[in-house]
Short mmCIF file of C-alpha atoms and ligand atoms in Angstrom, two decimals:
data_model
loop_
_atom_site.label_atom_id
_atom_site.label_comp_id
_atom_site.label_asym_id
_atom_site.label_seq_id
_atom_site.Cartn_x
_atom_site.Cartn_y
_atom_site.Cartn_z
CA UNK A 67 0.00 0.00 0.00
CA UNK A 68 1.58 3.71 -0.82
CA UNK A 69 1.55 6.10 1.77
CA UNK A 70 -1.25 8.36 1.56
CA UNK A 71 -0.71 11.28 4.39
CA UNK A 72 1.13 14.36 3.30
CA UNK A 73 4.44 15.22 5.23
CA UNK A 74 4.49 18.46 6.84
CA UNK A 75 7.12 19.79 5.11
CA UNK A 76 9.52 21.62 7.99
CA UNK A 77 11.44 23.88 5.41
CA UNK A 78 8.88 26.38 5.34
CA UNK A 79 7.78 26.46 8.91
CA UNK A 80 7.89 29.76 10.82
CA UNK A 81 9.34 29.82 14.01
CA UNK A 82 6.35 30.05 15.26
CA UNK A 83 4.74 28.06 13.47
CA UNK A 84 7.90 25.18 14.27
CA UNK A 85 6.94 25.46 17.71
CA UNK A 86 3.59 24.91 17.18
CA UNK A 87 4.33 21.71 15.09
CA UNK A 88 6.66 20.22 17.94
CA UNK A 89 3.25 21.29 20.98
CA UNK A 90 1.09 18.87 18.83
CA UNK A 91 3.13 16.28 18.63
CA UNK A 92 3.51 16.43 22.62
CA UNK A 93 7.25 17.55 22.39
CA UNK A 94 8.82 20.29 24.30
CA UNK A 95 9.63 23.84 22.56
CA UNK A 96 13.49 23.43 22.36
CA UNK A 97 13.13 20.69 19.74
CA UNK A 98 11.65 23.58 17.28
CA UNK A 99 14.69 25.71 18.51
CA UNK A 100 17.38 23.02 17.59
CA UNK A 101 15.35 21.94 14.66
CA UNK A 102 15.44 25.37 13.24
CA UNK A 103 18.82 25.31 13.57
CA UNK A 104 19.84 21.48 11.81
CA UNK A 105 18.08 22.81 8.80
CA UNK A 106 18.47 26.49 8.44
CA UNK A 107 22.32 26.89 9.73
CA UNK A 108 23.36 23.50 9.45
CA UNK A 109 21.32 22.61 5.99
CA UNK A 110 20.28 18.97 7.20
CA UNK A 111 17.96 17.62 4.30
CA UNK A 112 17.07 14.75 6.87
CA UNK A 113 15.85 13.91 10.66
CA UNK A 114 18.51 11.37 10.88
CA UNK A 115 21.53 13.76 10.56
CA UNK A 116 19.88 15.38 13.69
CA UNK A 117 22.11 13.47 16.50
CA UNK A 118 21.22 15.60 19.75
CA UNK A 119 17.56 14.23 19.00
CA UNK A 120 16.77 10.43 20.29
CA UNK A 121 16.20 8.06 18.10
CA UNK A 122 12.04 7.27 19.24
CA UNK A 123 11.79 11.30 18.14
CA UNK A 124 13.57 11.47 14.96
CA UNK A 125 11.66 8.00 13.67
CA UNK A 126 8.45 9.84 14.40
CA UNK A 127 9.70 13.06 12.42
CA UNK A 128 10.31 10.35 9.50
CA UNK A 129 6.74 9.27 9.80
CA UNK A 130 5.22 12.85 9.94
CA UNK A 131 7.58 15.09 8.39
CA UNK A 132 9.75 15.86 5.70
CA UNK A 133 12.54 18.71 4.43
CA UNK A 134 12.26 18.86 1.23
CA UNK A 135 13.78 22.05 -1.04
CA UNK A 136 12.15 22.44 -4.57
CA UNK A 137 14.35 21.18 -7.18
CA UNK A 138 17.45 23.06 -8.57
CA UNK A 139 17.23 23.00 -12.52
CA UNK A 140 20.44 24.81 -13.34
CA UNK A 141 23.30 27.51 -12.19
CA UNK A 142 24.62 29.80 -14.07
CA UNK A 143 27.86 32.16 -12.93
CA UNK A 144 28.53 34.99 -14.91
CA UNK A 145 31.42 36.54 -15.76
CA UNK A 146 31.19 39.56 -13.17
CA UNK A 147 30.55 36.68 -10.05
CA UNK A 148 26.86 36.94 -10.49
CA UNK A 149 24.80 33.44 -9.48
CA UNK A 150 21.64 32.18 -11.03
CA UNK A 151 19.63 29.37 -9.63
CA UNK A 152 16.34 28.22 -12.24
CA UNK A 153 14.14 26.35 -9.53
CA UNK A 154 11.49 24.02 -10.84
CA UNK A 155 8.90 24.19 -8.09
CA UNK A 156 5.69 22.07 -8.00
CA UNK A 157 3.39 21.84 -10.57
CA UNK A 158 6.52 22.39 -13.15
CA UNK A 159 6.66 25.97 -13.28
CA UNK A 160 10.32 27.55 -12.44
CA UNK A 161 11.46 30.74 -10.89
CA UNK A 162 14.57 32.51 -10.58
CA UNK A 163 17.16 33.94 -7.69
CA UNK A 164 20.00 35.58 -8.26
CA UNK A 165 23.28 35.92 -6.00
CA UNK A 166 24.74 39.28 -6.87
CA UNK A 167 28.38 39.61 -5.15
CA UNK A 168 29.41 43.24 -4.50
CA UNK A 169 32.29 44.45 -2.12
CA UNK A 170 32.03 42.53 1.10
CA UNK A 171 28.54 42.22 0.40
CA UNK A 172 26.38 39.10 -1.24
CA UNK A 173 23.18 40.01 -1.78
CA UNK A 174 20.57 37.33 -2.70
CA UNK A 175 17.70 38.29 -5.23
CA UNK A 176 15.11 36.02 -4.46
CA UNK A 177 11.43 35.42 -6.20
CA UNK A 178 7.87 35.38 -4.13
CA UNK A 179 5.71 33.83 -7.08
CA UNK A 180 5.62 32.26 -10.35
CA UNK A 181 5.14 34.26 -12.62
CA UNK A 182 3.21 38.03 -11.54
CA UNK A 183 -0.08 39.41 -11.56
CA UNK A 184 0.80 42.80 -11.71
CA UNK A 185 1.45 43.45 -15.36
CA UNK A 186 4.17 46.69 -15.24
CA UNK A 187 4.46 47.18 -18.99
CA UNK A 188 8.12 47.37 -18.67
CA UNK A 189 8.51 43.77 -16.84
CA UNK A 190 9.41 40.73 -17.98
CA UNK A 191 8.30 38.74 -15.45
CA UNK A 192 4.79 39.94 -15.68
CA UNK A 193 4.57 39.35 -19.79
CA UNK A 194 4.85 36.01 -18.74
CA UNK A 195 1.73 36.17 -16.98
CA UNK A 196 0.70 34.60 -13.69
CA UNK A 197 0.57 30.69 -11.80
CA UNK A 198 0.57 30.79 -8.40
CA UNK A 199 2.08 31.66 -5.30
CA UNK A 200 5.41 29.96 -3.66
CA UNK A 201 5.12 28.05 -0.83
CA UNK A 202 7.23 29.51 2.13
CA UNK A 203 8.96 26.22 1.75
CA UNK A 204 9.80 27.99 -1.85
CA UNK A 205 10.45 31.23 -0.71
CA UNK A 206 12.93 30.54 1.30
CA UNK A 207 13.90 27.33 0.23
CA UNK A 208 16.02 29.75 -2.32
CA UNK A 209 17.89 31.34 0.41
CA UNK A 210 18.70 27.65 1.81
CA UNK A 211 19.82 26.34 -1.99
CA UNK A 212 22.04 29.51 -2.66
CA UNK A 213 24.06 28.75 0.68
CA UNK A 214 24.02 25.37 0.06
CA UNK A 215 25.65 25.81 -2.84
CA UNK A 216 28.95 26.86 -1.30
CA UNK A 217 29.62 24.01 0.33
CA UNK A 218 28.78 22.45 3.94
CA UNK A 219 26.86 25.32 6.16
CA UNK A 220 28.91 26.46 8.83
CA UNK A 221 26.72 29.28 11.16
CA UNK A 222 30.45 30.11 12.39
CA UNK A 223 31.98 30.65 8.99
CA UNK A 224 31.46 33.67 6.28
CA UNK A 225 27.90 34.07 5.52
CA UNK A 226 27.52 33.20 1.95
CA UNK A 227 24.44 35.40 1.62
CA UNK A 228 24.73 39.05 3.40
CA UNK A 229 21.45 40.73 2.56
CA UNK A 230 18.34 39.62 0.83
CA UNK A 231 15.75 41.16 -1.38
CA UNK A 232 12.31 40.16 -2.33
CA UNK A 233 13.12 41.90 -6.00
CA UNK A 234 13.06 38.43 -8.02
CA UNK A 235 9.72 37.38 -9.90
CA UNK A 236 6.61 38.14 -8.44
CA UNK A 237 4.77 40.72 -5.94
CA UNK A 238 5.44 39.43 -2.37
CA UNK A 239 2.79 41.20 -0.47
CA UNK A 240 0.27 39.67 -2.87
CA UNK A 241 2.03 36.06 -1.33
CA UNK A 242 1.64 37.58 1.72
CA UNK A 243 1.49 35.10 4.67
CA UNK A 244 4.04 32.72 2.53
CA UNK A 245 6.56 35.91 2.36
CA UNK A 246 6.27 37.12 6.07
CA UNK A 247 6.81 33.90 7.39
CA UNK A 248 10.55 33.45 5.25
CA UNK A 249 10.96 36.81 6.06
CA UNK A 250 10.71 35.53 9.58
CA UNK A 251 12.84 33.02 8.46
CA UNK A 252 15.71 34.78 7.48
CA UNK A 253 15.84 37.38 10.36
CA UNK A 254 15.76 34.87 13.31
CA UNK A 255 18.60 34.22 15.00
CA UNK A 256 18.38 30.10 15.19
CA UNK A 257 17.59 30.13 11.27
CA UNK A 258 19.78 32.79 8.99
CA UNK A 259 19.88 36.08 11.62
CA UNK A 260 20.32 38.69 8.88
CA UNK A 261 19.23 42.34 10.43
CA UNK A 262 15.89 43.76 9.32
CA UNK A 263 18.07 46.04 7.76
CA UNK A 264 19.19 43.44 5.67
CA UNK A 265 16.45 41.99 4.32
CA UNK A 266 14.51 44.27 2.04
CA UNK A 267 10.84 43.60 0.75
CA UNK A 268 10.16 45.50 -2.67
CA UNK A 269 6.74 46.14 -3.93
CA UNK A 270 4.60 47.75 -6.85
CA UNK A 271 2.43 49.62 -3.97
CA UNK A 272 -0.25 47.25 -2.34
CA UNK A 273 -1.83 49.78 0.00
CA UNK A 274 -3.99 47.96 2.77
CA UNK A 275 -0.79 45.28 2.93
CA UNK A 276 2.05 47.89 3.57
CA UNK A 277 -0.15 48.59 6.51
CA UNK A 278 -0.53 44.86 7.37
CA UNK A 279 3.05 44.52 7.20
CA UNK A 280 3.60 46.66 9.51
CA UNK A 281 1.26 45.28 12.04
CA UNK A 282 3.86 41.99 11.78
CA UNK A 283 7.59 42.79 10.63
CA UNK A 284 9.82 45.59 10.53
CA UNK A 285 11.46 44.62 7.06
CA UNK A 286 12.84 47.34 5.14
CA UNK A 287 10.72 48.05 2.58
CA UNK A 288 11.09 49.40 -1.00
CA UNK A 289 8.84 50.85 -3.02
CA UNK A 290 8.72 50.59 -7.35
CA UNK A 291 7.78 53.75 -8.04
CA UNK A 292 9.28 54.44 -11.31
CA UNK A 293 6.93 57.88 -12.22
CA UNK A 294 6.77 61.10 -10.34
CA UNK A 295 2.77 61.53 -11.46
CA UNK A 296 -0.19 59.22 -11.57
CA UNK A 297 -0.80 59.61 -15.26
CA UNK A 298 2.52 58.13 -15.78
CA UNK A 299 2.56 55.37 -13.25
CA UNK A 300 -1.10 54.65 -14.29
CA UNK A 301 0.40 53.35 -17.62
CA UNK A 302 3.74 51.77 -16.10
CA UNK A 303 2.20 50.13 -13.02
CA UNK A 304 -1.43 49.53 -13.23
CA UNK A 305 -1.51 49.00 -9.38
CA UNK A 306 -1.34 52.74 -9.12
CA UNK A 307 -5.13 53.29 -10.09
CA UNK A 308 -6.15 51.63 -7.43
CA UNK A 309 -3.41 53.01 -4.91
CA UNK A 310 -2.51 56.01 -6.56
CA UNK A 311 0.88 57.95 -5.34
CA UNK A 312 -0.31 60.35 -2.22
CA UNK A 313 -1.87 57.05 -0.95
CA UNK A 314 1.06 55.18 -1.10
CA UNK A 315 3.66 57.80 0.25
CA UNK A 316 1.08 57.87 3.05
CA UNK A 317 1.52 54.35 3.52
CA UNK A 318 5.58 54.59 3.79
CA UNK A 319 4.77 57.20 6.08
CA UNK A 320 2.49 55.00 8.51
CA UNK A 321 5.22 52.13 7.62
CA UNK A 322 8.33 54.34 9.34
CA UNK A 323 5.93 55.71 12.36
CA UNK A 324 7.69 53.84 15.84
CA UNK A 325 10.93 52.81 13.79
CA UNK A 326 14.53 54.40 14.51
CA UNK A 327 14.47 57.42 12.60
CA UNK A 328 17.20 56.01 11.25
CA UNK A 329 15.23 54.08 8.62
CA UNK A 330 13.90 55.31 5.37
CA UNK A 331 12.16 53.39 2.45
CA UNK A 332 14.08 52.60 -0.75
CA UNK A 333 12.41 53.88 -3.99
CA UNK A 334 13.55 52.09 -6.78
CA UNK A 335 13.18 54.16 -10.08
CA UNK A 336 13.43 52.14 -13.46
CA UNK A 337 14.83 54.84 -16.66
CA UNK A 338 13.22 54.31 -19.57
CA UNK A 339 14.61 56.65 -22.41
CA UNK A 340 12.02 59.69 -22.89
CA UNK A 341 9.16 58.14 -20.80
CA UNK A 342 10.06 59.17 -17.63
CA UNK A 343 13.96 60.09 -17.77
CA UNK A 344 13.49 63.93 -18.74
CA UNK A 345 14.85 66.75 -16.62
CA UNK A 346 11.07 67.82 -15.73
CA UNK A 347 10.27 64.57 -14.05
CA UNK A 348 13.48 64.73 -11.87
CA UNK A 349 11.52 67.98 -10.67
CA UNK A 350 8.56 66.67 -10.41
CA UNK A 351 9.92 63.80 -8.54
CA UNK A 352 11.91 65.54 -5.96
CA UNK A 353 8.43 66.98 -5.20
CA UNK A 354 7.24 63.70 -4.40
CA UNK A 355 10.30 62.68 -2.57
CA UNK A 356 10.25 65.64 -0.25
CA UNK A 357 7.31 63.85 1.58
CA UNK A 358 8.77 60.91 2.57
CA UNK A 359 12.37 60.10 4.18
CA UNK A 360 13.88 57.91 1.58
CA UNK A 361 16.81 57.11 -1.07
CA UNK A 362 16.68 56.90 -4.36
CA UNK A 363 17.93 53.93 -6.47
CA UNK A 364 17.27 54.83 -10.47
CA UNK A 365 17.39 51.37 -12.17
CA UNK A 366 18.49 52.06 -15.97
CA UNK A 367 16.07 49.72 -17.55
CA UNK A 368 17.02 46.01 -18.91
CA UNK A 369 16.03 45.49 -22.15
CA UNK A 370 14.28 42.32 -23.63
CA UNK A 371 13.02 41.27 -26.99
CA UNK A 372 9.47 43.04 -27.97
CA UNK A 373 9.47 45.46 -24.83
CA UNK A 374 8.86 48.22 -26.40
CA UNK A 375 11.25 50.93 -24.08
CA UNK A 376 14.84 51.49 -24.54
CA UNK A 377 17.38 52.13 -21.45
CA UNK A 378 18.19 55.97 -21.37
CA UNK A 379 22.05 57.40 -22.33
CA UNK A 380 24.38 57.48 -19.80
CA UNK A 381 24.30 61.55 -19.45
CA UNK A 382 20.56 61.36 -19.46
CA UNK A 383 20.78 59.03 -16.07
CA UNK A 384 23.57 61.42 -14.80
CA UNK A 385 21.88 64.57 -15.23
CA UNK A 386 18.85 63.34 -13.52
CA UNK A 387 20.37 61.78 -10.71
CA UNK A 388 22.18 65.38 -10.89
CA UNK A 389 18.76 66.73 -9.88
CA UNK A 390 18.02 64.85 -6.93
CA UNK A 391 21.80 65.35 -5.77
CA UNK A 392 21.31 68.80 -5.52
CA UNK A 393 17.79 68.69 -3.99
CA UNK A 394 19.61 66.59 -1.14
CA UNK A 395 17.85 63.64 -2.19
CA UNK A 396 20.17 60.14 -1.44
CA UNK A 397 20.76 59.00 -5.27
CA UNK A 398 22.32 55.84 -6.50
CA UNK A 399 22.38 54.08 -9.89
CA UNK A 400 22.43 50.22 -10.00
CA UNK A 401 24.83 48.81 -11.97
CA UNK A 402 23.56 46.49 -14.20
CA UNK A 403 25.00 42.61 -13.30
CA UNK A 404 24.82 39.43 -14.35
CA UNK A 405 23.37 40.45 -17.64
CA UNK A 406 24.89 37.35 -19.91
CA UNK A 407 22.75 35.37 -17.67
CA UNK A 408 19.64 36.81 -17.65
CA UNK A 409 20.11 37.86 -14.32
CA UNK A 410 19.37 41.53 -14.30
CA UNK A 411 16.36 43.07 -12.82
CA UNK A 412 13.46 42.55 -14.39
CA UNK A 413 14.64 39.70 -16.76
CA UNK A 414 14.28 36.98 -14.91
CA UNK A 415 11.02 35.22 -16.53
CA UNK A 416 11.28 31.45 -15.41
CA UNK A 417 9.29 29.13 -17.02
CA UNK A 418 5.80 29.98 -16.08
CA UNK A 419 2.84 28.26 -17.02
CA UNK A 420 0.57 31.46 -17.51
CA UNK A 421 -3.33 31.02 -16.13
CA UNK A 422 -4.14 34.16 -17.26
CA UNK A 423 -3.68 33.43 -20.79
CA UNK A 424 -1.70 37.17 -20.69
CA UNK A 425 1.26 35.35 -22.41
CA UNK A 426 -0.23 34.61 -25.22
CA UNK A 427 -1.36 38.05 -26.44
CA UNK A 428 2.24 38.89 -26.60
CA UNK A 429 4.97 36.93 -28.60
CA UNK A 430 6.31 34.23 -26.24
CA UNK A 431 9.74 35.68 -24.61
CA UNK A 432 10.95 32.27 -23.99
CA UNK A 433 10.75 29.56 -26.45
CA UNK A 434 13.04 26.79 -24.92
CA UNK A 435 12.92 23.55 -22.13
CA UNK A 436 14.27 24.52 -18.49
CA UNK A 437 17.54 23.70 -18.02
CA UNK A 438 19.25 24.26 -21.72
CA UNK A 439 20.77 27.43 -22.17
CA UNK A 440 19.84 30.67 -20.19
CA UNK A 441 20.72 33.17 -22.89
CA UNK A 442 17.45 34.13 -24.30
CA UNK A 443 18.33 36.97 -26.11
CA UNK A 444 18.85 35.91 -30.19
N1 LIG B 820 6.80 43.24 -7.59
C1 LIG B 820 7.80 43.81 -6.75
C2 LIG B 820 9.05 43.00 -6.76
C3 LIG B 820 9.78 42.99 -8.09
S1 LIG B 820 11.22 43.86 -7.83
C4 LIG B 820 8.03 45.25 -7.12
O1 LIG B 820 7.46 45.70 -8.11
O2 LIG B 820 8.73 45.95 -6.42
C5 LIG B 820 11.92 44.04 -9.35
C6 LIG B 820 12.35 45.49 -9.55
O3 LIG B 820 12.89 45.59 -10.88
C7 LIG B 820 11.18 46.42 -9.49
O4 LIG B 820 11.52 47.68 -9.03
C8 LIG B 820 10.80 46.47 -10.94
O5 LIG B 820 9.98 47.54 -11.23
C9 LIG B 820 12.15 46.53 -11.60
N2 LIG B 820 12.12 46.14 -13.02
C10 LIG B 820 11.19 45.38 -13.62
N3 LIG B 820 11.48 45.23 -14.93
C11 LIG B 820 12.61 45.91 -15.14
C12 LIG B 820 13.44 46.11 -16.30
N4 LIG B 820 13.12 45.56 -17.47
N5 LIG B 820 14.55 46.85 -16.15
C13 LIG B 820 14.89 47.36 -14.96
N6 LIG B 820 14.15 47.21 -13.84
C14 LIG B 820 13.03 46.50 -13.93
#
């Protein structure tokens, strides 16, 4: 006879929620503590690597549980250090993370769903239309494989990852429960212990769950705001007509009320050449900006086939960051990395299988199996 009960996979357990697991089955809290810790510091795949835990306890683990990481379909390193991981989670759909080494720092770009309902005209990732959320066991199950990948864990050694970002494919808040409790996750001191500063949540503006957020985690947050007027972000990111600007800088507003007044939001700011890259819009923008105690991180766009926007000149992205320099605004340009891989922002597509039929009114990006080559580009 097959065995018919589904395993509570452990991976994707809160602490919290670990805790919980270990009260039902009649065990004492400190098994969720040193649990936690065999799989998140220690990347244990099974109960019996876990020798500080008797025999009776780790047979009845076997019987109820299971850690089990979605599937790693390829790596890719690029020239410039920069790591890409295509996951095949459940169902067959993949997403992407990206390891993007910089100074002392390794930050890991990871992905909240497969695929995005959001539909920003200048995305990738939302061409290729929507699936379904990722499990928390997926969420961070991509911060578990990217460490992995160096080797034995060692919670004494180097950290392989430094910071983390929820800027890979999809809109976390709208996987919100999934997201909050990897976010949870990553900043607890059994599992990965990365700061709150260090672990940054991105979004395309979801009102009402900025302000759930808050009620829950202290995350750094980071807004796509890419227009300084709602005309403009009406067309890039549809979101805004139902959270329009004022709402949403109100939000970041509520979001920073109680934190160190140290903290500010990121606003990431993708350049698209004469959309919203002109000298004007820097003005306009710092208008915007003035409101809310941020930095600014302009994003030159990353092209792919049939977008329809080209990445602005060089002196057109200095002259506006000019702009906000001199209006005392914090202004950095990201460098583009790990672009023979696919890797930059907003190019990481996957291999989703769309369920809003959205891909098919464009002309497919992607036209290959998972796991051949990653260079997409003809
Ligand atoms: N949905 C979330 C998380 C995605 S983050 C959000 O919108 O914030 C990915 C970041 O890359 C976002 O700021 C997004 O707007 C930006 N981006 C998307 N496509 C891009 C492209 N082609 N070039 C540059 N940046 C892009």
């Amino acid at each position: 006879m097959t065995e018919s009960i589904t395993k509570t996979n452990l991976l994707g357990l809160s602490p919290a929620k670990l805790e919980a697991f270990f009260a039902e089955l009649g065990e004492k809290r400190f098994r969720a503590t040193q649990v936690l810790k065999w799989i998140h510091q220690l990347g244990a795949e099974s109960f019996d690597e876990m020798t500080n835990i008797s025999k009776a306890l780790r047979e009845k683990l076997n019987a109820v549980a299971e850690i089990r990481p979605p599937e790693v379909v390829s790596q890719d390193i690029s020239k410039d250090g920069t790591r890409k991981w295509v996951i095949r989670v459940e169902g067959g759909s993949c997403v992407e993370t990206v390891l993007i080494p910089e100074g002392t720092r390794r930050t890991l770009c990871i992905s909240s769903q497969v695929g995005c309902s959001l539909n920003c005209s200048f995305c990738s990732t939302g061409k290729q239309g929507f699936n379904r959320n990722l499990t928390a066991a997926e969420v961070i199950g991509q911060v578990y494989i990217a460490i992995k990948s160096f080797g034995p864990m060692d919670p004494n050694g180097e950290r392989q990852v430094t910071n983390v970002v929820l800027m890979g494919m999809g809109e976390p808040l709208m996987n919100f429960d999934n997201v909050v409790d990897s976010t949870q996750l990553m900043m607890d001191d059994n599992a990965y212990g990365l700061s709150k500063r260090r672990v940054t949540l991105s979004t395309a503006g979801v009102v009402p769950a900025i302000d759930k957020l808050r009620e829950v985690s202290d995350v750094s947050l980071a807004i796509s705001l890419h227009a300084p007027n709602n005309e403009l972000r009406d067309v890039l990111v549809p979101i805004n007509r139902r959270y329009p600007i004022d709402q949403l800088i109100d939000a970041c507003n509520r979001y920073l009320e109680g934190l160190s007044d140290k903290r500010v939001i990121t606003i990431e700011y993708t350049m698209m050449a004469g959309v919203n890259d002109q000298p004007h819009q820097a003005r306009e923008l710092v208008k915007v900006l003035r409101r809310l105690p941020c930095k600014l991180n302009l994003i030159p766009f990353n092209p792919f086939p049939n977008s329809g926007y080209e990445r602005p000149s060089d002196a057109a992205i200095q002259a506006f960051k000019q702009i906000m320099v001199t209006s005392n605004i914090i202004t950095t340009v990201r460098r583009t990395r790990g672009d023979e891989i696919d890797a930059a922002c907003g190019q990481l597509v996957g291999q989703v299988q769309d369920r809003t039929r959205r891909s098919q009114k464009i002309i497919p990006v992607v036209q290959e199996e998972p796991g051949l080559s990653t260079d997409r580009r003809a």
